[in-house]
Structure formats: structure tokens, C-alpha cells
GROMACS .gro file of C-alpha atoms in nm:
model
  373
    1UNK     CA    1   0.219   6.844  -4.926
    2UNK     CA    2   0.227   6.558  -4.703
    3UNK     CA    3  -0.056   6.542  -4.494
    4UNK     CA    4  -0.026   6.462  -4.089
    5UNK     CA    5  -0.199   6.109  -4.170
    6UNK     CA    6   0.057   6.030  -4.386
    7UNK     CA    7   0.339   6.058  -4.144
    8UNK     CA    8   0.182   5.889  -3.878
    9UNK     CA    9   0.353   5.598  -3.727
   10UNK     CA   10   0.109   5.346  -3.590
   11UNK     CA   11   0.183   5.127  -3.314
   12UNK     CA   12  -0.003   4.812  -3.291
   13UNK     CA   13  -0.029   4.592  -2.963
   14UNK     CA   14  -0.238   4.272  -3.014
   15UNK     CA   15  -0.050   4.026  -2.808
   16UNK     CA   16  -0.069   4.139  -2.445
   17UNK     CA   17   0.052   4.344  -2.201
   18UNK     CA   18   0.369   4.153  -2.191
   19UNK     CA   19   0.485   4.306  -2.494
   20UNK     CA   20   0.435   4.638  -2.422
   21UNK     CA   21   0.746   4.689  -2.264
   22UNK     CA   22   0.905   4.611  -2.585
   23UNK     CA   23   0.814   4.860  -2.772
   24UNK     CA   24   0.578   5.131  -2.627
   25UNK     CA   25   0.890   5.345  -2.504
   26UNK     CA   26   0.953   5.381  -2.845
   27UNK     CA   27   0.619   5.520  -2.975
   28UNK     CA   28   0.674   5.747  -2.646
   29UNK     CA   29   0.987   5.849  -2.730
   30UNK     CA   30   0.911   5.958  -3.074
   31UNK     CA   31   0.580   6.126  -2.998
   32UNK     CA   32   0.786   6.294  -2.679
   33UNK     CA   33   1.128   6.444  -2.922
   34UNK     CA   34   0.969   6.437  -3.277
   35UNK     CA   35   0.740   6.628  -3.261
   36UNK     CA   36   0.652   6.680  -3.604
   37UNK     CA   37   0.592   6.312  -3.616
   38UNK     CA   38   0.212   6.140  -3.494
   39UNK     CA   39   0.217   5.874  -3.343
   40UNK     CA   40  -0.097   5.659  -3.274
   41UNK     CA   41  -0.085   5.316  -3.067
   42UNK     CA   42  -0.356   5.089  -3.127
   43UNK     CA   43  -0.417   4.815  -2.830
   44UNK     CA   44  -0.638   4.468  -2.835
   45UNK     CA   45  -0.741   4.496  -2.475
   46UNK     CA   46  -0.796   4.698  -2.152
   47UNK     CA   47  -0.490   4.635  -1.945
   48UNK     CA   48  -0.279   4.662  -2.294
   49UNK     CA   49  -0.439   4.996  -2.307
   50UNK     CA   50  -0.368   5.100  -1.916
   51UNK     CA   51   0.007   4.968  -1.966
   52UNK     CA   52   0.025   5.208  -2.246
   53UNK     CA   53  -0.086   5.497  -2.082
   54UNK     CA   54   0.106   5.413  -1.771
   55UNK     CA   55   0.413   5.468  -2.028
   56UNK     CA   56   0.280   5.747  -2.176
   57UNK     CA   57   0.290   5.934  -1.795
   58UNK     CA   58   0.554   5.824  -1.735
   59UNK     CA   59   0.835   5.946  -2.038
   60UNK     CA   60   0.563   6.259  -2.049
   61UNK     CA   61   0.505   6.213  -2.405
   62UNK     CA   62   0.103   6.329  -2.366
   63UNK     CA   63   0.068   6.375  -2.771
   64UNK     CA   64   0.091   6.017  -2.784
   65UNK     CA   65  -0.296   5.908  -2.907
   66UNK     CA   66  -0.353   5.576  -2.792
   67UNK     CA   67  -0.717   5.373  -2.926
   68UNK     CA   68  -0.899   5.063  -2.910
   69UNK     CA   69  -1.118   4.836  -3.150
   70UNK     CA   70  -1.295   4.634  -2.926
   71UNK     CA   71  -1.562   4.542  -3.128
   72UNK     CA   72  -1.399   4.294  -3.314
   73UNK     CA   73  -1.167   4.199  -3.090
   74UNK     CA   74  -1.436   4.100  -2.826
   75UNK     CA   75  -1.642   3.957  -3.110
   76UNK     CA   76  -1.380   3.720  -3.232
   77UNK     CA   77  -1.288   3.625  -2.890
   78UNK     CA   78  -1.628   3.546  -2.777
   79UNK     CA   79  -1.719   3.309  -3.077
   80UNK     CA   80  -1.403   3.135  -3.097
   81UNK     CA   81  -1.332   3.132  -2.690
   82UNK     CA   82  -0.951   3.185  -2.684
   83UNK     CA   83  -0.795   3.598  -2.739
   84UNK     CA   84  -0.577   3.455  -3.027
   85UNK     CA   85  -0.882   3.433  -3.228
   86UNK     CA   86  -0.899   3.781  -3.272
   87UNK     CA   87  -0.550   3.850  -3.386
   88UNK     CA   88  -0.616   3.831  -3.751
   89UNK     CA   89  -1.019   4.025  -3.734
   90UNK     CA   90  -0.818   4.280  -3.504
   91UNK     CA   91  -0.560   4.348  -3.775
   92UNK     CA   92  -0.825   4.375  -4.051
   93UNK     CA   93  -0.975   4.648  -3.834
   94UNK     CA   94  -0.647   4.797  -3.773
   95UNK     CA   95  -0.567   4.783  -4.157
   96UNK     CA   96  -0.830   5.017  -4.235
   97UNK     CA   97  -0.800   5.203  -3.971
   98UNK     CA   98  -0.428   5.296  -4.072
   99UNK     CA   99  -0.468   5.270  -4.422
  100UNK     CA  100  -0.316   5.648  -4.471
  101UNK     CA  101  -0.025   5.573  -4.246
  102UNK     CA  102   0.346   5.597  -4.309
  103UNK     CA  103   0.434   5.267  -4.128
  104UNK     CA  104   0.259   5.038  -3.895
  105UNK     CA  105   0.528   4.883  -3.600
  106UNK     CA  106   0.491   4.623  -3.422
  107UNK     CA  107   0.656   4.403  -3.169
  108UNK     CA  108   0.458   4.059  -3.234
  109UNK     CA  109   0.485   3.818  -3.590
  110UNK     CA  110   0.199   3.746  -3.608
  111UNK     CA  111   0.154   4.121  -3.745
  112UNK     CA  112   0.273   3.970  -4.096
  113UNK     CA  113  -0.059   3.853  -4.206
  114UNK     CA  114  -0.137   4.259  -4.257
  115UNK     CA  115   0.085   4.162  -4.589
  116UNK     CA  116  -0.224   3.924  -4.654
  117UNK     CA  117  -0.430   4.174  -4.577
  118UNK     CA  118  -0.327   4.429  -4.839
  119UNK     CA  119  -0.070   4.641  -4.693
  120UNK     CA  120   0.207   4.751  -4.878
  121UNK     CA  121   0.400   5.072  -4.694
  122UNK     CA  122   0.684   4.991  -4.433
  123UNK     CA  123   0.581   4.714  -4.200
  124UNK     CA  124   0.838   4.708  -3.898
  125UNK     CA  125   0.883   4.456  -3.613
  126UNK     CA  126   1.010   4.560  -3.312
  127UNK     CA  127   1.131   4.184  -3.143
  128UNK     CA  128   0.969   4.126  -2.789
  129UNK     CA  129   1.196   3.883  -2.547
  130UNK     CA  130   1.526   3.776  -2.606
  131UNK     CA  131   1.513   3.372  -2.519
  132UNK     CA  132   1.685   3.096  -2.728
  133UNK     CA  133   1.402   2.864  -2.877
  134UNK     CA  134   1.318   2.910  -3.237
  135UNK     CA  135   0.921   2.883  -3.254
  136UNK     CA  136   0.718   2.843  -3.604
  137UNK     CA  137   0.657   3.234  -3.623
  138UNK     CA  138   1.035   3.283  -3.711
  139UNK     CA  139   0.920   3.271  -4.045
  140UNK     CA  140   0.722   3.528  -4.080
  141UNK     CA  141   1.021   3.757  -3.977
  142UNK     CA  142   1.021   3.761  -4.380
  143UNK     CA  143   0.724   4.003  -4.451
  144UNK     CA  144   0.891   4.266  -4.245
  145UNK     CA  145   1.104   4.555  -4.428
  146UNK     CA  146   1.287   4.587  -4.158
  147UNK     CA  147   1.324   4.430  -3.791
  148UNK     CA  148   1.473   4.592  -3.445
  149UNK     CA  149   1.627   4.327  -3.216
  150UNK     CA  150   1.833   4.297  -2.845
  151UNK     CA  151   2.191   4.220  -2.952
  152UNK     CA  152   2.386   4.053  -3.181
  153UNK     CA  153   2.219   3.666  -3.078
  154UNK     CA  154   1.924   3.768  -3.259
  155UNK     CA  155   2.084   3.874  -3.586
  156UNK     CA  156   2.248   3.546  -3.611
  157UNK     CA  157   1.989   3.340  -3.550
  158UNK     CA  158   1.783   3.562  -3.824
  159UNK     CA  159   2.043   3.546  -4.095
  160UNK     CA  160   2.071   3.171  -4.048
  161UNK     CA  161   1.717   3.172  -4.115
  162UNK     CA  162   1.753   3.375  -4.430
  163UNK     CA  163   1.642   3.729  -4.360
  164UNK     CA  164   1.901   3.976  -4.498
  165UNK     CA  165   2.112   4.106  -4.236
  166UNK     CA  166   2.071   4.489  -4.395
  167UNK     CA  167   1.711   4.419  -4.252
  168UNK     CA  168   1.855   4.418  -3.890
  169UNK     CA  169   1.949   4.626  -3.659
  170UNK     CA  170   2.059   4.557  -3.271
  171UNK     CA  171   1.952   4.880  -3.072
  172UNK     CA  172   1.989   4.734  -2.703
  173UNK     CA  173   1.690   4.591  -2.461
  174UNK     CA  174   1.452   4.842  -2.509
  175UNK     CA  175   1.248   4.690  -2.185
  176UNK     CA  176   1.565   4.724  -1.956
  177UNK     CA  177   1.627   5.061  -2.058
  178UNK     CA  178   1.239   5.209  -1.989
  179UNK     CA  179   1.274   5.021  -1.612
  180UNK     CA  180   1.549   5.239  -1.515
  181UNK     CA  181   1.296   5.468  -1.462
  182UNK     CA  182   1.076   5.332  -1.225
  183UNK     CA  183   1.150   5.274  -0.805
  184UNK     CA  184   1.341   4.997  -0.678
  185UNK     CA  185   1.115   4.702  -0.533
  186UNK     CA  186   1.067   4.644  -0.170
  187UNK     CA  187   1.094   4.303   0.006
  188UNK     CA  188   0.843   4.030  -0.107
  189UNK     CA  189   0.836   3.849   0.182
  190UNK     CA  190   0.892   3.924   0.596
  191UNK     CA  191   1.188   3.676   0.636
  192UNK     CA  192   1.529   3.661   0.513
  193UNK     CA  193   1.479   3.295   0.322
  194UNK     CA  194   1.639   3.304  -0.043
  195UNK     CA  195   1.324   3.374  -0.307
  196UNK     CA  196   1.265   3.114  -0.593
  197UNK     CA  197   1.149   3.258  -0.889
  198UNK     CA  198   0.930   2.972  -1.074
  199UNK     CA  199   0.870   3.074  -1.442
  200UNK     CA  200   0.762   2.818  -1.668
  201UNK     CA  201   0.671   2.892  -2.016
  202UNK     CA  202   0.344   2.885  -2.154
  203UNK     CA  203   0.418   2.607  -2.469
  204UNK     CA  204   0.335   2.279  -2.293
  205UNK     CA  205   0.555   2.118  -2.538
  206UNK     CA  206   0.857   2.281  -2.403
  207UNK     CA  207   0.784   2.390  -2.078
  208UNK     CA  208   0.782   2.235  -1.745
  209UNK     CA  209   0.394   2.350  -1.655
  210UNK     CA  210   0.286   2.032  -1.601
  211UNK     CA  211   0.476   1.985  -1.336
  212UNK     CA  212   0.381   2.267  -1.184
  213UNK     CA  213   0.160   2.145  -0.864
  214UNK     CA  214   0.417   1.927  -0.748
  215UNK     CA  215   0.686   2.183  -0.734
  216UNK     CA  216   0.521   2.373  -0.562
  217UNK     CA  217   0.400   2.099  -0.299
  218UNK     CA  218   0.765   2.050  -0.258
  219UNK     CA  219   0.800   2.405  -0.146
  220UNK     CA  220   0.498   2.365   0.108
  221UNK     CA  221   0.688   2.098   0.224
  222UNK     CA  222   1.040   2.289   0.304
  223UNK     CA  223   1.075   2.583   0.514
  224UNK     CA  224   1.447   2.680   0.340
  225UNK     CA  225   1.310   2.875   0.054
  226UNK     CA  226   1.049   3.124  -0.049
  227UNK     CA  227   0.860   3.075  -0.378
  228UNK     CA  228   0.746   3.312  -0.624
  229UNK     CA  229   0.534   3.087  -0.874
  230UNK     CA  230   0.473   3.326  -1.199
  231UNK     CA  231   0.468   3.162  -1.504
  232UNK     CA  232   0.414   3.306  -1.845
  233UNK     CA  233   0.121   3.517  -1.830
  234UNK     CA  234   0.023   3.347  -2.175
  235UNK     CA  235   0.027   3.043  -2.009
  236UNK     CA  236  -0.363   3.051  -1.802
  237UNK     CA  237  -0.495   3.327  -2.083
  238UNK     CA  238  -0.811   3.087  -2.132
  239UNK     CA  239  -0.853   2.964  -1.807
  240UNK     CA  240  -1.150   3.006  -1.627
  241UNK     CA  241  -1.249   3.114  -1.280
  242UNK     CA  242  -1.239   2.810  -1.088
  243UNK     CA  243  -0.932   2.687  -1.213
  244UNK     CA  244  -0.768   3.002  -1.144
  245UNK     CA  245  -0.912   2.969  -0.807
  246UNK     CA  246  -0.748   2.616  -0.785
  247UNK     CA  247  -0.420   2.782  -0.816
  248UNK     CA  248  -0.440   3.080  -0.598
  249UNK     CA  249  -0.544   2.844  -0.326
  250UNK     CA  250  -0.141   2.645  -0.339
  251UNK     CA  251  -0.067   3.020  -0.222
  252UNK     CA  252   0.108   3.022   0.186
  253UNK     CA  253   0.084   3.338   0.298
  254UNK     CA  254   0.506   3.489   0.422
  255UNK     CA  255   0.612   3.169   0.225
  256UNK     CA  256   0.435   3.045  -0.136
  257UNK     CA  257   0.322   3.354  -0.384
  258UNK     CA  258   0.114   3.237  -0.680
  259UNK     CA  259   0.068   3.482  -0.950
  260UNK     CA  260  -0.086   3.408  -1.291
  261UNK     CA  261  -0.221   3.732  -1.393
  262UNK     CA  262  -0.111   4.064  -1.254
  263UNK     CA  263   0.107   4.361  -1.356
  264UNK     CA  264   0.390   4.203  -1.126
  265UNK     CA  265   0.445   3.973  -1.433
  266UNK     CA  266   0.531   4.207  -1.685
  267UNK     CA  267   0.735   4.514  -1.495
  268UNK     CA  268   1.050   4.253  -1.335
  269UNK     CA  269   0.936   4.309  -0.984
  270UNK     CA  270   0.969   3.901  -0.936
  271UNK     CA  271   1.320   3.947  -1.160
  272UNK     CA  272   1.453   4.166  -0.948
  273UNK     CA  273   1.388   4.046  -0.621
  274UNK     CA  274   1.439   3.716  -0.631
  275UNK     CA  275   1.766   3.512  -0.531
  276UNK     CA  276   1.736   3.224  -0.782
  277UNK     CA  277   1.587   3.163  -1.123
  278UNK     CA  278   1.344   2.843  -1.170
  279UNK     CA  279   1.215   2.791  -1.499
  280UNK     CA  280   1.272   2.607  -1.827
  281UNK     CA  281   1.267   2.802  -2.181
  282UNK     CA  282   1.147   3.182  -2.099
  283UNK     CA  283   1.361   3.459  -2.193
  284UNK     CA  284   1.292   3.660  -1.833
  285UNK     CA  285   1.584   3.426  -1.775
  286UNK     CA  286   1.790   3.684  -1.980
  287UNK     CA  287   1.636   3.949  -1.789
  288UNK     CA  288   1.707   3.794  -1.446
  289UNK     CA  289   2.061   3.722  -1.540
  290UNK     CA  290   2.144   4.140  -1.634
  291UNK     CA  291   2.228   4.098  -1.224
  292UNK     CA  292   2.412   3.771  -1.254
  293UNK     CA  293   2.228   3.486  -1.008
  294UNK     CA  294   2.154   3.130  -0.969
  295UNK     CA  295   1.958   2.978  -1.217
  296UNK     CA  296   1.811   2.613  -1.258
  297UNK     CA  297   1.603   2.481  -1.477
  298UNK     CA  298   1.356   2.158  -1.487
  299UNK     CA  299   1.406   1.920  -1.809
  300UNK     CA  300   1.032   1.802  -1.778
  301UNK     CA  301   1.059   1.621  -2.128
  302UNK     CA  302   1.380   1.449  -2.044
  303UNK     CA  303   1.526   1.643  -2.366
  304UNK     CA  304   1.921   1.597  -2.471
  305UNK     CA  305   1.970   1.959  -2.453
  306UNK     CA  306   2.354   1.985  -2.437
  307UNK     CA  307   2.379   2.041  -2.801
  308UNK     CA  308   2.073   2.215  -2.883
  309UNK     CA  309   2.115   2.578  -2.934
  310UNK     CA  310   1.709   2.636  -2.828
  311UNK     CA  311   1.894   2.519  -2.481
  312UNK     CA  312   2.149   2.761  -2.475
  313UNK     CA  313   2.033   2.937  -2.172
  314UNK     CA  314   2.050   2.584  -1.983
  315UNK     CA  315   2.467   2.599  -1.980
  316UNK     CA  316   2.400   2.933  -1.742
  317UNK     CA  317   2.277   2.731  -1.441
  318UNK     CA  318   2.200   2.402  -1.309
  319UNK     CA  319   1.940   2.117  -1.455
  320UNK     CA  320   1.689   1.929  -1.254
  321UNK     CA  321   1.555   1.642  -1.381
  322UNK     CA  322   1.209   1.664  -1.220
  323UNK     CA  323   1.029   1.776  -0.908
  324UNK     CA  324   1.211   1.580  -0.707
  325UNK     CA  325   1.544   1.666  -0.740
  326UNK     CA  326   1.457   2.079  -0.795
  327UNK     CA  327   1.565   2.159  -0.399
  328UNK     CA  328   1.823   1.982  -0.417
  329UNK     CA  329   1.954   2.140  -0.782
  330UNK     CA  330   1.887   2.460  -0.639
  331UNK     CA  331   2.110   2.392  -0.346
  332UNK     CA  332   2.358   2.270  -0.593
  333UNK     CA  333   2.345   2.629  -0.822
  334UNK     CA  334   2.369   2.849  -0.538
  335UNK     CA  335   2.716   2.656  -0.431
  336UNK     CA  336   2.871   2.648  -0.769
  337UNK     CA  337   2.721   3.011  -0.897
  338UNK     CA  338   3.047   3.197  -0.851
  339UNK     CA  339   3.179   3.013  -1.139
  340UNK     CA  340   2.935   3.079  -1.339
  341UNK     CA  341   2.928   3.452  -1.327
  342UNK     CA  342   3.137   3.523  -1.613
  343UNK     CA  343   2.965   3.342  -1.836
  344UNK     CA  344   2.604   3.426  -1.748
  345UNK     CA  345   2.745   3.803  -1.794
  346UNK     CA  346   2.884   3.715  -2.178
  347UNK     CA  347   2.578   3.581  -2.239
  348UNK     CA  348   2.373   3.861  -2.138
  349UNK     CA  349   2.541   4.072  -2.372
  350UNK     CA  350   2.485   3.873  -2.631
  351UNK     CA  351   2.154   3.844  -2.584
  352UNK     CA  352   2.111   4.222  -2.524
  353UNK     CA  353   2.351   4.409  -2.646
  354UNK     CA  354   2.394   4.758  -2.456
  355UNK     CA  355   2.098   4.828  -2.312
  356UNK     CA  356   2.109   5.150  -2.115
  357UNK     CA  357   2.043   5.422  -2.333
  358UNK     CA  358   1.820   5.205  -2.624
  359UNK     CA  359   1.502   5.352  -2.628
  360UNK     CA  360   1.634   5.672  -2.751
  361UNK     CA  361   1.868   5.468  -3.001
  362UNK     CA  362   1.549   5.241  -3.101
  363UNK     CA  363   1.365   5.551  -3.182
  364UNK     CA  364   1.611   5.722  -3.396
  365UNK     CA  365   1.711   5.418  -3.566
  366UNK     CA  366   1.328   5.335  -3.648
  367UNK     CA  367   1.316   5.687  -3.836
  368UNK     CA  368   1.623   5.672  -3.974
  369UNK     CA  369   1.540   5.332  -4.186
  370UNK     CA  370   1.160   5.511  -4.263
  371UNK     CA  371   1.364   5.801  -4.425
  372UNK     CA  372   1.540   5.492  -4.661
  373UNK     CA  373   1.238   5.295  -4.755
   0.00000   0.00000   0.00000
């Protein structure tokens, strides 16, 4: 007889609220139509945990346990100073704490090191984002049994990389699909100006960041366009008070919004109200393009990107050399967008396959494979 521990499906979320998104309609979904199946999410942080719940409400799926080990998370964060620290002590916990489960899911990489850690049942990975850079943790995609991605972009890149393509499976943007279901988004700002959505990534290495404050000055200094400056939440996750302060202050109230930390990151409100896309290497340029719009991007390293494939997404809009130049590149993509439209559309489904109707696709896939392994 198998017991109810050993056919629960734990959900692990150690990498932010970003990825929730990803991957917590699924655990809903199951817990909501399978009933004969547990399902237990198990979150790093407080606003990982409300985000949950807030999903949970939502899809009314109220078996759906959700926990948190903060012991060790806050213990590992405190000595070491930066959350990341605690990925690895988190997972230990987490380890033990599903040790009689049928599978653990989840929608970061860095998940793989519970093979380190001594587990051996189905390990699944659930892919958050949908961008076109290739970072080191691609390579841990190999300690998964199986892995749940967008579209058919992400199952070449993967097979390229060697993971066996029977270990794949495209079930739409699971994010896209969940946001159907919440209200439409009013007007950010009292004033018809067009809305720039600034959204550098949080990698300095590839990212446009540190450019950043004079952007933005450039935009105090116009009265054409609005600005919406929301980078990566990832990238001021270990900054302090004072410099967060520093950044709120570039804020003009009916003009200049600066966000670097609130829900308004993570649910598309910024996506979808904005008139043109400003960023460099994200993948919420995927998500802004599912409504095809002007897009430019800011080549802070002065990188040949025309041939790179981790620059794919550049060949969907126009590219700005620097602060400088960014109004006037802007200007440029909104003139020349109609031509673009078919193309941003083809890649868009490349990137995400069919996305309307992939939670419940995501969720019967995921069983489906647990029945084979």
C-alpha cells in the first residue's frame, strides 16, 4: 500500500518570487483536479510564500499545503550576507524534509545539487523565463530526469547541449497562461506620453545596469516619454537601505517610476502597459513581445551581437549604443515597428510555444512522465 507521503509531489521555491509564476500554477492545478495526489510547496522566503498563497486563492486549489524552513535559510543568509548563500543549506533542509516523497519539482538549476545531496527518486525542473543567453547553470539541466520548457527554442538549445530530447517536453508559457486570470491594468501614469519600460538584467557582465543613472537622467531631461525603470528584481537583492533610497529618489512623480522591489515586477503589470521595451538580455522581452511592440535595447559592452545566438532577441527591435543615443533609438523603433511585427510574432512562438491553455497541459504532462519513471 502506498502511503500518502509517498505520492506527494513537492514543490520547491528557493529562488524568488520571480519564479513563482513558473511553476506554482502547476502544483495548484494538480492539488485543485488530482485529488488523490498531495502536493506540498516548500518556499525560501516570506513574499515567495505570500505569492504562493496568492495562487493558491486564486485557481481555488485550498488542499495545496504550502511551508517554510526559515531557520536555515535566515541562518545561511545572515552569516554569508547575500540570499544565494542559503540555496544549498535550504535544500539540505528540504531533502530531509521530503525524503518520503514521490518527486521533488522545481523551476530553478540550482535544485541539482539535491543529486549531491543524496536524492535519488524523480527530480523535475520546471524552466523559469524564456530569454536567449546560455548562463553556466545550463549544465546542470543534466541531473534532472526530466525537464518542462516554453516552446520548441528551448529544446534546441538543450539538445545542443547534450540532454536527451526524450527528457523534454514543450507544454506552453505556463506564466502567460495563469495571468489570464487576473484584471486588466489601469493607466500608470495621468498623461497620454508613450511608457518606456527600462529592464536591465541583473548579470553586470551582460547587462546594461551600469548605465542605469544616466538613462534615466536622460528621461528627466525630456518631457516626450514616460519611464518605467524596473530592472531584474535579482539585480538590488543585497542592496541596502540607503542605496535603495538613492534610487527611489531619480523617481518624478506623473513622469519617472523607479521600482526595484515590488510585486509589480513579477505579475507583467509594467509588460503590459507599457508602449516600448528598453532593456538588454531579460526574457520579459519575450513576455512583452506576446502583444507585438517596440523594443530597443542598449549594447553597454559594445558586444558584436549580430551573430551571437545569446543576442537573438536583439534582431526584434532597435540597438542603442549607449545613453546617449537611447531617445533617439527609441524614436527610431517606434517608426520602423510595423515591419517588424511579423517577426517579433514568429519569435514569440518559438520561444513559447502555445501558451493559452498550459497549465493544465503542464500538469498532466508532469504526471504522466511520474507514471514512466
Amino acid at each position: 500500500m502506498v502511503t500518502q507521503a509517498a505520492n506527494e509531489l513537492v514543490f520547491v521555491f528557493i529562488g524568488g518570487e520571480h519564479q513563482v509564476l513558473h511553476l506554482a500554477p502547476i502544483a495548484a492545478e494538480i492539488s485543485r483536479h488530482y485529488p488523490q495526489v498531495p502536493v506540498h510547496c516548500i518556499c525560501a522566503d516570506e513574499s515567495t510564500t505570500a505569492a504562493i498563497k496568492e495562487v493558491r486563492r486564486l485557481l481555488d486549489a485550498p488542499r495545496l499545503k504550502i511551508t517554510r524552513p526559515i531557520r536555515i535559510s535566515r541562518l545561511a543568509t545572515r552569516l554569508a550576507g547575500a540570499r544565494s548563500a542559503a540555496k544549498v543549506p535550504l535544500l539540505a533542509s528540504i531533502r530531509c524534509r521530503a525524503r518520503k516523497a514521490r518527486a521533488i519539482i522545481a523551476p530553478e538549476r540550482t535544485s541539482a545539487h539535491l543529486r549531491w545531496l543524496g536524492w535519488r527518486r524523480p527530480l523535475i525542473h520546471f524552466r523559469h523565463g524564456a530569454g536567449d543567453r546560455t548562463p553556466a547553470s545550463e549544465s546542470r539541466l543534466k541531473a534532472f530526469d526530466a525537464i518542462f520548457v516554453p516552446g520548441a527554442k528551448d529544446i534546441e538549445r538543450a539538445v545542443k547541449q547534450g540532454v536527451e530530447r526524450e527528457r523534454l517536453t514543450a507544454v506552453g508559457y505556463i506564466k502567460l497562461d495563469y495571468l489570464r486570470h487576473l484584471t486588466a491594468h489601469g493607466s500608470l501614469f495621468d498623461n497620454d506620453r508613450k511608457v518606456v519600460f527600462y529592464n536591465p538584467h541583473f548579470d553586470a557582465s551582460i547587462s546594461s545596469i551600469a548605465l542605469a543613472r544616466d538613462v534615466i537622467a536622460r528621461f528627466r531631461e525630456q518631457d516626450r516619454y514616460n519611464l518605467v525603470f524596473a530592472p531584474h528584481v535579482r539585480a538590488f537583492e543585497n542592496l541596502g537601505a540607503a542605496g535603495r533610497e538613492a534610487w527611489n529618489a531619480l523617481a518624478i512623480p506623473g513622469r519617472i517610476i523607479i521600482d526595484i522591489d515590488s510585486p509589480r515586477l513579477f505579475d507583467m503589470t509594467y509588460v503590459n502597459t507599457a508602449d516600448v521595451y528598453l532593456g538588454d538580455m531579460s526574457s520579459q522581452l519575450y513576455e512583452f513581445l506576446s502583444r507585438p511592440r517596440p523594443a530597443v535595447f542598449l549594447n553597454a559592452h559594445a558586444v558584436h551581437w549580430a551573430a551571437d545566438p545569446r543576442y537573438a532577441g536583439w534582431h526584434l527591435g532597435s540597438v542603442a549604443t549607449g545613453a546617449d543615443d537611447v531617445l533617439a533609438t527609441i524614436d527610431q523603433a517606434i517608426a520602423s515597428h510595423d515591419a517588424l511585427i511579423p517577426r517579433q510574432a514568429e519569435a514569440v512562438a518559438f520561444a513559447f510555444g502555445e501558451y493559452e491553455g498550459s497549465t493544465g497541459r503542464g500538469a498532466a504532462a508532469l504526471l504522466a512522465v511520474l507514471d514512466r519513471l
